[in-house]
Short mmCIF file of C-alpha atoms in Angstrom, two decimals:
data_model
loop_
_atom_site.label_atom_id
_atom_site.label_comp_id
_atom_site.label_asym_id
_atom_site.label_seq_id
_atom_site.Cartn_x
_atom_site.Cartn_y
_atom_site.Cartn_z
CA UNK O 1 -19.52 -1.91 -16.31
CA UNK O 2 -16.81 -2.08 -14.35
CA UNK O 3 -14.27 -4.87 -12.02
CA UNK O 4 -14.33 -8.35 -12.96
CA UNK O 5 -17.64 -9.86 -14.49
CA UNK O 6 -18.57 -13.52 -14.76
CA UNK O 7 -21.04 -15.60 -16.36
CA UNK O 8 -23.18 -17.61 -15.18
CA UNK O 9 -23.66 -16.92 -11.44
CA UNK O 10 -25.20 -20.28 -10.94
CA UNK O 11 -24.51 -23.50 -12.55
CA UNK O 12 -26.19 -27.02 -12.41
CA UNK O 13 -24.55 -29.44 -15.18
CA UNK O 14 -24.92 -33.11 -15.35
CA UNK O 15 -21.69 -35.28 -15.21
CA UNK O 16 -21.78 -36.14 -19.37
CA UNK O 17 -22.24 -32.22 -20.08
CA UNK O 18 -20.48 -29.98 -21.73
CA UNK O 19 -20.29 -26.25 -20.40
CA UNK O 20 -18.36 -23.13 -20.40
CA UNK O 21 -17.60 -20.28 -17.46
CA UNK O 22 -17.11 -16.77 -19.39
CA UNK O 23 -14.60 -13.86 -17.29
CA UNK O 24 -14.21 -10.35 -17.93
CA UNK O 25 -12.16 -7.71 -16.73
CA UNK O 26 -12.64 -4.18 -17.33
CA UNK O 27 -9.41 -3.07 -15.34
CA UNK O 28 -6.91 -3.37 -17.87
CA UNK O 29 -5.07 -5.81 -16.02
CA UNK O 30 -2.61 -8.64 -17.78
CA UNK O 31 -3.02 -11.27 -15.68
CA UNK O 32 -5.84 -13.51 -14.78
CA UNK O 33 -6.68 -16.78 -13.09
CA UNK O 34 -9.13 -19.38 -12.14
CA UNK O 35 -9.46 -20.13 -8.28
CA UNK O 36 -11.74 -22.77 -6.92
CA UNK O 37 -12.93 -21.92 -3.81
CA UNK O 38 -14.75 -25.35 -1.19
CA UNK O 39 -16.37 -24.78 1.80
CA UNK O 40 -13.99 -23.73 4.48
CA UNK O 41 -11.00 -24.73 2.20
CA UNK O 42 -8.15 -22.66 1.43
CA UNK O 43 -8.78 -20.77 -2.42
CA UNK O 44 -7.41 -23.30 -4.83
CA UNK O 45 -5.41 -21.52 -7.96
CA UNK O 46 -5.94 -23.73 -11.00
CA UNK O 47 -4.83 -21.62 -13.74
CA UNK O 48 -2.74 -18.55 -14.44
CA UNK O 49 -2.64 -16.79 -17.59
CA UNK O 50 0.22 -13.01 -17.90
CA UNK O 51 -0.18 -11.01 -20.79
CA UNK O 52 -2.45 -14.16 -22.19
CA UNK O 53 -0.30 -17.17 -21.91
CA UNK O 54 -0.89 -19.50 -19.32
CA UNK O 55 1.96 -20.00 -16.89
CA UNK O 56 0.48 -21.66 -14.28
CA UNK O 57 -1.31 -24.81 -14.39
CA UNK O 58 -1.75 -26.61 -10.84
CA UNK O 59 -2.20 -30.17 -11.52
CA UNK O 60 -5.76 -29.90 -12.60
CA UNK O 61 -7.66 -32.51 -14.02
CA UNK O 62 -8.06 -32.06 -18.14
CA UNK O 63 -11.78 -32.40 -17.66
CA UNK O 64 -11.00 -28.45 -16.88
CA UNK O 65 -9.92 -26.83 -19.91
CA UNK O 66 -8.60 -23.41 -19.48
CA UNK O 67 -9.02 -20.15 -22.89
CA UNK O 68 -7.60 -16.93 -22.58
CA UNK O 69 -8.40 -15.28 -25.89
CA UNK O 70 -7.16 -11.82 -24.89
CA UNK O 71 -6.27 -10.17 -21.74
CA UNK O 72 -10.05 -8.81 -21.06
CA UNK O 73 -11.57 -12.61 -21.21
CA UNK O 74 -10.75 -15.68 -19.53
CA UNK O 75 -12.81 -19.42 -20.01
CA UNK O 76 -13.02 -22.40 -18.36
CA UNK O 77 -14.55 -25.26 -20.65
CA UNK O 78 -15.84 -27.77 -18.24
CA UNK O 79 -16.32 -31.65 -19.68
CA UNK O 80 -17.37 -35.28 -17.82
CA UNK O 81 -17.35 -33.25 -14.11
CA UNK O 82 -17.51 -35.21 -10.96
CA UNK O 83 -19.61 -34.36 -7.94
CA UNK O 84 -16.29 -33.19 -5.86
CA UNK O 85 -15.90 -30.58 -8.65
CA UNK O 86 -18.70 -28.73 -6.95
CA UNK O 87 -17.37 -25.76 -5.53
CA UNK O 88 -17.39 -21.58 -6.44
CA UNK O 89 -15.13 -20.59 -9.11
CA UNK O 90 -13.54 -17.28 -8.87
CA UNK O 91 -12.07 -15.24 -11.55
CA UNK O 92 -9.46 -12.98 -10.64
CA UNK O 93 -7.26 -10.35 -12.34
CA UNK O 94 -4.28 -8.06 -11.43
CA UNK O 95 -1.47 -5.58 -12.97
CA UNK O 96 1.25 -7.95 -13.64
CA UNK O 97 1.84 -10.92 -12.43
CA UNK O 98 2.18 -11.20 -8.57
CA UNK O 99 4.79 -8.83 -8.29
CA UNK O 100 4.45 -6.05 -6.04
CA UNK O 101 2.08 -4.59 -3.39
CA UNK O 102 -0.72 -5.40 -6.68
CA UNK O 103 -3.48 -7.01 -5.28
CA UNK O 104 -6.23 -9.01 -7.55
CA UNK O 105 -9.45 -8.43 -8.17
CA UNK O 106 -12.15 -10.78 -7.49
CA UNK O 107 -15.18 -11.43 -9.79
CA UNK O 108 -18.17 -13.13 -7.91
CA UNK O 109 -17.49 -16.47 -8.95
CA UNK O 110 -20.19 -19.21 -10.44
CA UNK O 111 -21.64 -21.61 -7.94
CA UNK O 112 -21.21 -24.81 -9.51
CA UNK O 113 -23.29 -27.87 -8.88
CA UNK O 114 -22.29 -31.43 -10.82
CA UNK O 115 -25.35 -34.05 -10.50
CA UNK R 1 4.85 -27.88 2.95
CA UNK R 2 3.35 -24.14 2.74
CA UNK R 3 0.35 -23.48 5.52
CA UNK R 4 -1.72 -20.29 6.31
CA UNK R 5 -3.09 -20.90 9.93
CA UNK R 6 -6.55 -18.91 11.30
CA UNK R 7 -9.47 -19.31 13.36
CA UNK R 8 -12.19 -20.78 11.18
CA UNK R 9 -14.86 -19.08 13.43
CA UNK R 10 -15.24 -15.81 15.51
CA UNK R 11 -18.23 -13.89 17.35
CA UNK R 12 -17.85 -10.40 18.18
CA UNK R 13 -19.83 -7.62 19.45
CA UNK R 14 -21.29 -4.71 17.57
CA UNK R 15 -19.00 -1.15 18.60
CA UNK R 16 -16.55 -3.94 19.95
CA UNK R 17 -12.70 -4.43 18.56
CA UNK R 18 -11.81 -8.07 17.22
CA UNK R 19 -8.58 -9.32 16.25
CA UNK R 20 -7.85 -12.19 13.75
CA UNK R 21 -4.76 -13.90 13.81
CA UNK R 22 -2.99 -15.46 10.88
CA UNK R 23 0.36 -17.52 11.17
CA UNK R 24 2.35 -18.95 7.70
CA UNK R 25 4.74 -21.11 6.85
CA UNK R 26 5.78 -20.63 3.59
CA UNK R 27 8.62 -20.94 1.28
CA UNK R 28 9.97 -17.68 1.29
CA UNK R 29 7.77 -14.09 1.79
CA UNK R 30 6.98 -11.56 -0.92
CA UNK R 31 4.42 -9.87 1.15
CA UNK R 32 0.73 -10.65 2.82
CA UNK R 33 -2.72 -9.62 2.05
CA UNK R 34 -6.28 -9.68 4.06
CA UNK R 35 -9.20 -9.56 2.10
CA UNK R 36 -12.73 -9.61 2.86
CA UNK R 37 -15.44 -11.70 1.40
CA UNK R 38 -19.04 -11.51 2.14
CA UNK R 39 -21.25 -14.87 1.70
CA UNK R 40 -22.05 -15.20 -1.60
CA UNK R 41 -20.14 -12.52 -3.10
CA UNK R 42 -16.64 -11.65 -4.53
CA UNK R 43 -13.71 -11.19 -2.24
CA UNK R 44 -12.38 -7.52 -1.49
CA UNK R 45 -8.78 -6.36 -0.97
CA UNK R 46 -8.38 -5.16 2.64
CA UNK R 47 -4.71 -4.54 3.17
CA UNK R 48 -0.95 -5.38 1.75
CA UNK R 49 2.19 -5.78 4.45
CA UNK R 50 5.05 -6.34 3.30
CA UNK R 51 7.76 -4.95 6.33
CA UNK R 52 7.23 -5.40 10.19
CA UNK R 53 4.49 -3.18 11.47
CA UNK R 54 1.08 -1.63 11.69
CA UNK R 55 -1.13 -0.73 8.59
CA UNK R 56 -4.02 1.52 9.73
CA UNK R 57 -6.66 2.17 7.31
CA UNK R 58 -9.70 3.54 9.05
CA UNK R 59 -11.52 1.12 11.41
CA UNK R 60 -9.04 -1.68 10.10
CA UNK R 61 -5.34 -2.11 10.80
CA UNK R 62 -3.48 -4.89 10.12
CA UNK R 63 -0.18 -6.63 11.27
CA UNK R 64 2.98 -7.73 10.64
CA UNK R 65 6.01 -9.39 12.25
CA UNK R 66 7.51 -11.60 9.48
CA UNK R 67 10.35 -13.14 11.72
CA UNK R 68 7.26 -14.53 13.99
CA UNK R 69 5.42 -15.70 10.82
CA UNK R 70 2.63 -13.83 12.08
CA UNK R 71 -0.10 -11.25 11.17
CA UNK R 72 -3.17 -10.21 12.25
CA UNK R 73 -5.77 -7.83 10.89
CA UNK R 74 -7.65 -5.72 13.98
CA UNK R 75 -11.36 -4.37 13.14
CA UNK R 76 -12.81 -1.21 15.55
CA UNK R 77 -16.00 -0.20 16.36
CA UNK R 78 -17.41 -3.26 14.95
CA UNK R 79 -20.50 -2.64 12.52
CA UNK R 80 -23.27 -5.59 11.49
CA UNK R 81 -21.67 -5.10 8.07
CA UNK R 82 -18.45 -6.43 8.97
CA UNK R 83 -20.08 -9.86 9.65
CA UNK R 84 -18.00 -11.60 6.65
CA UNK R 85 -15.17 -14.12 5.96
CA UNK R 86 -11.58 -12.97 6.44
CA UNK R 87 -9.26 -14.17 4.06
CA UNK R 88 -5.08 -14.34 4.71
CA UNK R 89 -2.81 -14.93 2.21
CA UNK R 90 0.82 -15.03 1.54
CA UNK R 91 3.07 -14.79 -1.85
CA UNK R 92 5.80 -17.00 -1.69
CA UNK R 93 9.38 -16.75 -2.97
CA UNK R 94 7.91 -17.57 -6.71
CA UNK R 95 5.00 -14.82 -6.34
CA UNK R 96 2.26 -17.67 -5.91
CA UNK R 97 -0.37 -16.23 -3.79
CA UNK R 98 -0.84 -19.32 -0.69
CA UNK R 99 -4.22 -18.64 0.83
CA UNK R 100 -6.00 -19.54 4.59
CA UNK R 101 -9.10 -21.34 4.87
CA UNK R 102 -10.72 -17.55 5.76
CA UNK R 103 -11.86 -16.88 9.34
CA UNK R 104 -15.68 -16.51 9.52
CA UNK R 105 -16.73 -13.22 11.60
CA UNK R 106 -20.03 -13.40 13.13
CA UNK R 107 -21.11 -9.90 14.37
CA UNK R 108 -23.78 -10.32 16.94
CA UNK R 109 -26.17 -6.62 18.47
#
């Protein structure tokens, strides 16, 4: 297996659940991130985690709850959504931080869907 | 504030060239990226420009003239396959990755 994996593809969750998004990179990369991508909306970073500490958190809402247990995995623990949190969530990872020509790699996001 | 300006839509020809623009205002440049992103799946790293010019790589090139704030990414010989989203972005002066709203390339026969 190869790129950037993540689990589930597809996600329907009621607003009182409780559920997790699961990223994993197999390019030995030490950064990763959480985008949330809306329909014909700019990419949205939420989180940034180098060398597995987060340095980046956009103003998001608690109810998202970033985990990066090591530098192949990345979470998102998701808690009391709202319908506007519907969107695509992309994982990404690249070879430090930003600097550089590196580009990230894109994993093919879960469609999420709050009811 | 920092803004990544392109078409939302475009309709091209098959075998045909098509350009896509992409203007920024941003807070400083560390460089600007196209990538690609078919519905429904994970975006793809097209290019990287990071001094004035022309990138070629194959059937795509892509653009840069950072004093206009201005880039675009040119596809050749247009193939069905191409039909996808195009994606600009731009690091800023604090290596935080600004993207467009992705230009949506409809590739008609």
């Amino acid at each position: 297996e190869t790129g950037v994996t993540q689990t589930p593809r597809h996600l329907v969750m009621g607003m009182t659940n409780k559920k997790s998004l699961k990223c994993e990179q197999h390019l030995g990369h030490n950064a990763m991130y959480w985008y949330k991508q809306s329909a014909k909306k700019p990419l949205e970073l939420m989180f940034v985690y180098s060398l597995e500490e987060r340095v980046e958190n956009n103003s998001v809402p608690s109810r998202f709850s970033p985990e990066c247990p090591n530098s192949s995995h990345l979470f998102l623990h998701l808690h009391t959504l709202q319908p506007e949190d519907s969107a695509l969530y992309l994982c990404a990872s690249s070879q430090d931080e930003g600097t550089g020509a590196a580009e990230a790699f894109f994993g093919q996001g879960t469609r999420l869907t709050v009811v | 504030g920092q803004n990544i300006d392109q078409p939302t839509e475009m309709t091209a020809t098959e075998g045909a060239i098509v350009q896509i623009n992409c203007t920024y205002q941003t807070s400083g440049f560390n460089g600007l990226f196209w990538y690609q992103q078919h519905a429904g799946e994970a975006p793809t790293f097209l290019s990287y420009n990071v001094l004035d010019g022309l990138e070629e790589k194959g059937r795509f090139s892509s653009f840069l003239s950072r004093s206009k704030g201005y880039s675009y990414l040119l596809l050749k010989e247009l193939q069905m396959k191409d039909s996808a989203s195009y994606l600009c972005a731009v690091r800023d002066s604090n290596y935080q990755l600004i993207w467009g709203a992705g230009t949506k390339l409809i590739i008609k026969p």
